[in-house]
Amino acid sequence: MFKHILIPTDGSKLSEAAVRSGIQLAKEQGAQVTALYVMPDYSAMIYSADALMTYNAAEFEKSTQKDADKVLQFAVDIAKAEGVECKTARVMNISVNQAIVQEAQDSQCDLICMASHGRKGIAGILLGSETQRVLVNSKVPVLVHRPVL
């Protein structure tokens, strides 16, 4: 029986489906949910002088926070409609998978429920998979929500 489920979300349609499924599972288990939005830390990726001249940290931060608000509100609304307690978390990290694993530990979650695009072959190798990296690095069990094809 799960007591606390972490549901990372990026606001994509696939991620929204995982949010719905994770919240439904939480309802069935009597668990609480933490919805997580990982904000990319682009400042850590900027190297050239030209990029630094055009980069506006304040505007980027404002835009990222607005995106996080919208995505996390979706999870809160679904949880409220289902009668599930839902907290939200947002972190900025250059590594999405590390942020997910860390939040699961920090929030003492006993399950991570997340989406996967299910890329195979060369696309999976080249693009990588945050879900795969979470599976490899997490001590907390991970439930992967795959799209219905």
PDB file of C-alpha atoms in Angstrom:
ATOM      1  CA  MET A   1       0.000   0.000   0.000  1.00  0.00           C
ATOM      2  CA  PHE A   2       1.388   3.370  -1.013  1.00  0.00           C
ATOM      3  CA  LYS A   3       1.168   6.415   1.217  1.00  0.00           C
ATOM      4  CA  HIS A   4       2.887   9.133  -0.824  1.00  0.00           C
ATOM      5  CA  ILE A   5       3.219   9.210  -4.613  1.00  0.00           C
ATOM      6  CA  LEU A   6       5.479  11.595  -6.514  1.00  0.00           C
ATOM      7  CA  ILE A   7       4.139  12.518  -9.946  1.00  0.00           C
ATOM      8  CA  PRO A   8       6.634  14.461 -12.083  1.00  0.00           C
ATOM      9  CA  THR A   9       4.948  16.373 -14.882  1.00  0.00           C
ATOM     10  CA  ASP A  10       6.044  18.608 -17.732  1.00  0.00           C
ATOM     11  CA  GLY A  11       2.577  19.560 -18.941  1.00  0.00           C
ATOM     12  CA  SER A  12       2.650  17.432 -22.097  1.00  0.00           C
ATOM     13  CA  LYS A  13      -0.431  15.388 -23.042  1.00  0.00           C
ATOM     14  CA  LEU A  14       1.438  12.214 -22.153  1.00  0.00           C
ATOM     15  CA  SER A  15       2.410  13.655 -18.799  1.00  0.00           C
ATOM     16  CA  GLU A  16      -1.172  14.775 -18.148  1.00  0.00           C
ATOM     17  CA  ALA A  17      -2.316  11.174 -18.659  1.00  0.00           C
ATOM     18  CA  ALA A  18       0.264  10.024 -16.112  1.00  0.00           C
ATOM     19  CA  VAL A  19      -0.978  12.676 -13.671  1.00  0.00           C
ATOM     20  CA  ARG A  20      -4.532  11.376 -14.022  1.00  0.00           C
ATOM     21  CA  SER A  21      -3.425   7.759 -13.563  1.00  0.00           C
ATOM     22  CA  GLY A  22      -1.183   8.568 -10.614  1.00  0.00           C
ATOM     23  CA  ILE A  23      -3.930  10.491  -8.854  1.00  0.00           C
ATOM     24  CA  GLN A  24      -6.403   7.670  -9.487  1.00  0.00           C
ATOM     25  CA  LEU A  25      -3.935   5.211  -7.956  1.00  0.00           C
ATOM     26  CA  ALA A  26      -3.470   7.541  -4.977  1.00  0.00           C
ATOM     27  CA  LYS A  27      -7.238   7.681  -4.516  1.00  0.00           C
ATOM     28  CA  GLU A  28      -7.475   3.878  -4.558  1.00  0.00           C
ATOM     29  CA  GLN A  29      -4.572   3.563  -2.109  1.00  0.00           C
ATOM     30  CA  GLY A  30      -5.618   6.401   0.193  1.00  0.00           C
ATOM     31  CA  ALA A  31      -2.277   8.065  -0.565  1.00  0.00           C
ATOM     32  CA  GLN A  32      -1.261  11.685  -0.863  1.00  0.00           C
ATOM     33  CA  VAL A  33       0.403  13.090  -3.977  1.00  0.00           C
ATOM     34  CA  THR A  34       3.211  15.495  -4.655  1.00  0.00           C
ATOM     35  CA  ALA A  35       3.165  16.902  -8.186  1.00  0.00           C
ATOM     36  CA  LEU A  36       6.639  17.938  -9.323  1.00  0.00           C
ATOM     37  CA  TYR A  37       7.673  20.332 -12.069  1.00  0.00           C
ATOM     38  CA  VAL A  38      11.370  20.457 -12.892  1.00  0.00           C
ATOM     39  CA  MET A  39      12.374  23.794 -14.346  1.00  0.00           C
ATOM     40  CA  PRO A  40      15.340  23.536 -16.704  1.00  0.00           C
ATOM     41  CA  ASP A  41      18.394  25.429 -15.525  1.00  0.00           C
ATOM     42  CA  TYR A  42      19.395  26.922 -18.846  1.00  0.00           C
ATOM     43  CA  SER A  43      21.785  29.347 -17.172  1.00  0.00           C
ATOM     44  CA  ALA A  44      24.056  26.397 -16.482  1.00  0.00           C
ATOM     45  CA  MET A  45      24.100  25.591 -20.203  1.00  0.00           C
ATOM     46  CA  ILE A  46      25.001  29.046 -21.547  1.00  0.00           C
ATOM     47  CA  TYR A  47      28.616  29.243 -22.624  1.00  0.00           C
ATOM     48  CA  SER A  48      29.154  31.816 -25.361  1.00  0.00           C
ATOM     49  CA  ALA A  49      29.504  35.552 -24.801  1.00  0.00           C
ATOM     50  CA  ASP A  50      26.768  36.202 -27.377  1.00  0.00           C
ATOM     51  CA  ALA A  51      24.310  34.046 -25.451  1.00  0.00           C
ATOM     52  CA  LEU A  52      25.138  35.829 -22.221  1.00  0.00           C
ATOM     53  CA  MET A  53      24.412  39.195 -23.829  1.00  0.00           C
ATOM     54  CA  THR A  54      20.947  38.145 -25.001  1.00  0.00           C
ATOM     55  CA  TYR A  55      20.007  36.085 -21.936  1.00  0.00           C
ATOM     56  CA  ASN A  56      17.588  37.812 -19.570  1.00  0.00           C
ATOM     57  CA  ALA A  57      17.559  35.814 -16.346  1.00  0.00           C
ATOM     58  CA  ALA A  58      14.629  37.685 -14.804  1.00  0.00           C
ATOM     59  CA  GLU A  59      12.394  37.179 -17.834  1.00  0.00           C
ATOM     60  CA  PHE A  60      13.362  33.541 -18.108  1.00  0.00           C
ATOM     61  CA  GLU A  61      12.620  32.958 -14.415  1.00  0.00           C
ATOM     62  CA  LYS A  62       9.228  34.683 -14.722  1.00  0.00           C
ATOM     63  CA  SER A  63       8.294  32.616 -17.782  1.00  0.00           C
ATOM     64  CA  THR A  64       9.421  29.378 -16.180  1.00  0.00           C
ATOM     65  CA  GLN A  65       7.483  30.066 -12.989  1.00  0.00           C
ATOM     66  CA  LYS A  66       4.362  30.822 -15.048  1.00  0.00           C
ATOM     67  CA  ASP A  67       4.734  27.495 -16.873  1.00  0.00           C
ATOM     68  CA  ALA A  68       5.202  25.685 -13.560  1.00  0.00           C
ATOM     69  CA  ASP A  69       2.096  27.345 -12.101  1.00  0.00           C
ATOM     70  CA  LYS A  70      -0.039  26.200 -15.031  1.00  0.00           C
ATOM     71  CA  VAL A  71       1.243  22.627 -15.060  1.00  0.00           C
ATOM     72  CA  LEU A  72       1.030  22.159 -11.302  1.00  0.00           C
ATOM     73  CA  GLN A  73      -2.448  23.707 -11.117  1.00  0.00           C
ATOM     74  CA  PHE A  74      -3.651  21.016 -13.532  1.00  0.00           C
ATOM     75  CA  ALA A  75      -2.500  18.341 -11.055  1.00  0.00           C
ATOM     76  CA  VAL A  76      -4.020  20.170  -8.092  1.00  0.00           C
ATOM     77  CA  ASP A  77      -7.373  20.489  -9.887  1.00  0.00           C
ATOM     78  CA  ILE A  78      -7.468  16.787 -10.806  1.00  0.00           C
ATOM     79  CA  ALA A  79      -6.519  15.768  -7.258  1.00  0.00           C
ATOM     80  CA  LYS A  80      -9.142  18.053  -5.737  1.00  0.00           C
ATOM     81  CA  ALA A  81     -11.833  16.607  -8.003  1.00  0.00           C
ATOM     82  CA  GLU A  82     -10.808  13.100  -6.873  1.00  0.00           C
ATOM     83  CA  GLY A  83     -10.560  14.020  -3.190  1.00  0.00           C
ATOM     84  CA  VAL A  84      -6.809  13.357  -3.054  1.00  0.00           C
ATOM     85  CA  GLU A  85      -4.434  15.483  -0.980  1.00  0.00           C
ATOM     86  CA  CYS A  86      -1.951  17.100  -3.360  1.00  0.00           C
ATOM     87  CA  LYS A  87       1.135  19.150  -2.619  1.00  0.00           C
ATOM     88  CA  THR A  88       3.246  20.744  -5.311  1.00  0.00           C
ATOM     89  CA  ALA A  89       6.969  21.137  -5.711  1.00  0.00           C
ATOM     90  CA  ARG A  90       9.102  22.922  -8.256  1.00  0.00           C
ATOM     91  CA  VAL A  91      12.831  22.753  -8.576  1.00  0.00           C
ATOM     92  CA  MET A  92      15.381  24.130 -10.998  1.00  0.00           C
ATOM     93  CA  ASN A  93      17.972  21.624 -12.102  1.00  0.00           C
ATOM     94  CA  ILE A  94      19.995  20.951 -15.225  1.00  0.00           C
ATOM     95  CA  SER A  95      19.295  17.232 -14.682  1.00  0.00           C
ATOM     96  CA  VAL A  96      15.590  16.390 -14.687  1.00  0.00           C
ATOM     97  CA  ASN A  97      16.106  12.792 -13.578  1.00  0.00           C
ATOM     98  CA  GLN A  98      18.337  13.773 -10.658  1.00  0.00           C
ATOM     99  CA  ALA A  99      15.754  16.323  -9.542  1.00  0.00           C
ATOM    100  CA  ILE A 100      13.003  13.683  -9.618  1.00  0.00           C
ATOM    101  CA  VAL A 101      15.038  11.154  -7.644  1.00  0.00           C
ATOM    102  CA  GLN A 102      16.053  13.805  -5.090  1.00  0.00           C
ATOM    103  CA  GLU A 103      12.486  15.072  -4.628  1.00  0.00           C
ATOM    104  CA  ALA A 104      11.203  11.525  -4.092  1.00  0.00           C
ATOM    105  CA  GLN A 105      13.787  11.069  -1.334  1.00  0.00           C
ATOM    106  CA  ASP A 106      13.278  14.512   0.213  1.00  0.00           C
ATOM    107  CA  SER A 107       9.480  14.126   0.268  1.00  0.00           C
ATOM    108  CA  GLN A 108       9.725  10.549   1.571  1.00  0.00           C
ATOM    109  CA  CYS A 109       7.650   9.214  -1.304  1.00  0.00           C
ATOM    110  CA  ASP A 110       7.204   5.481  -1.631  1.00  0.00           C
ATOM    111  CA  LEU A 111       6.360   5.525  -5.368  1.00  0.00           C
ATOM    112  CA  ILE A 112       7.199   7.630  -8.405  1.00  0.00           C
ATOM    113  CA  CYS A 113       4.548   7.581 -11.137  1.00  0.00           C
ATOM    114  CA  MET A 114       5.758   9.096 -14.390  1.00  0.00           C
ATOM    115  CA  ALA A 115       5.193   9.072 -18.116  1.00  0.00           C
ATOM    116  CA  SER A 116       7.437   7.574 -20.762  1.00  0.00           C
ATOM    117  CA  HIS A 117       7.442   8.258 -24.473  1.00  0.00           C
ATOM    118  CA  GLY A 118       8.662   4.707 -25.035  1.00  0.00           C
ATOM    119  CA  ARG A 119      11.263   5.636 -27.625  1.00  0.00           C
ATOM    120  CA  LYS A 120      13.040   2.644 -29.042  1.00  0.00           C
ATOM    121  CA  GLY A 121      16.005   2.027 -31.261  1.00  0.00           C
ATOM    122  CA  ILE A 122      18.186   4.908 -32.354  1.00  0.00           C
ATOM    123  CA  ALA A 123      15.729   7.545 -31.074  1.00  0.00           C
ATOM    124  CA  GLY A 124      15.961   6.051 -27.576  1.00  0.00           C
ATOM    125  CA  ILE A 125      19.751   6.019 -27.750  1.00  0.00           C
ATOM    126  CA  LEU A 126      20.143   9.530 -29.151  1.00  0.00           C
ATOM    127  CA  LEU A 127      17.403  11.279 -27.225  1.00  0.00           C
ATOM    128  CA  GLY A 128      17.806   9.279 -24.065  1.00  0.00           C
ATOM    129  CA  SER A 129      15.060   8.884 -21.560  1.00  0.00           C
ATOM    130  CA  GLU A 130      14.574  10.741 -18.314  1.00  0.00           C
ATOM    131  CA  THR A 131      12.301   7.898 -17.244  1.00  0.00           C
ATOM    132  CA  GLN A 132      15.013   5.338 -17.941  1.00  0.00           C
ATOM    133  CA  ARG A 133      17.502   7.380 -15.916  1.00  0.00           C
ATOM    134  CA  VAL A 134      15.050   7.624 -13.011  1.00  0.00           C
ATOM    135  CA  LEU A 135      14.517   3.851 -13.164  1.00  0.00           C
ATOM    136  CA  VAL A 136      18.259   3.263 -12.988  1.00  0.00           C
ATOM    137  CA  ASN A 137      19.022   5.788 -10.235  1.00  0.00           C
ATOM    138  CA  SER A 138      15.996   5.736  -7.930  1.00  0.00           C
ATOM    139  CA  LYS A 139      15.806   3.730  -4.736  1.00  0.00           C
ATOM    140  CA  VAL A 140      12.076   4.469  -4.736  1.00  0.00           C
ATOM    141  CA  PRO A 141       9.937   2.175  -6.950  1.00  0.00           C
ATOM    142  CA  VAL A 142       8.871   3.716 -10.269  1.00  0.00           C
ATOM    143  CA  LEU A 143       5.575   3.084 -12.047  1.00  0.00           C
ATOM    144  CA  VAL A 144       5.894   3.971 -15.709  1.00  0.00           C
ATOM    145  CA  HIS A 145       2.781   5.207 -17.503  1.00  0.00           C
ATOM    146  CA  ARG A 146       3.017   4.393 -21.214  1.00  0.00           C
ATOM    147  CA  PRO A 147       0.738   5.767 -23.918  1.00  0.00           C
ATOM    148  CA  VAL A 148      -1.915   3.496 -25.376  1.00  0.00           C
ATOM    149  CA  LEU A 149      -1.006   2.884 -28.998  1.00  0.00           C
TER     150      LEU A 149
END
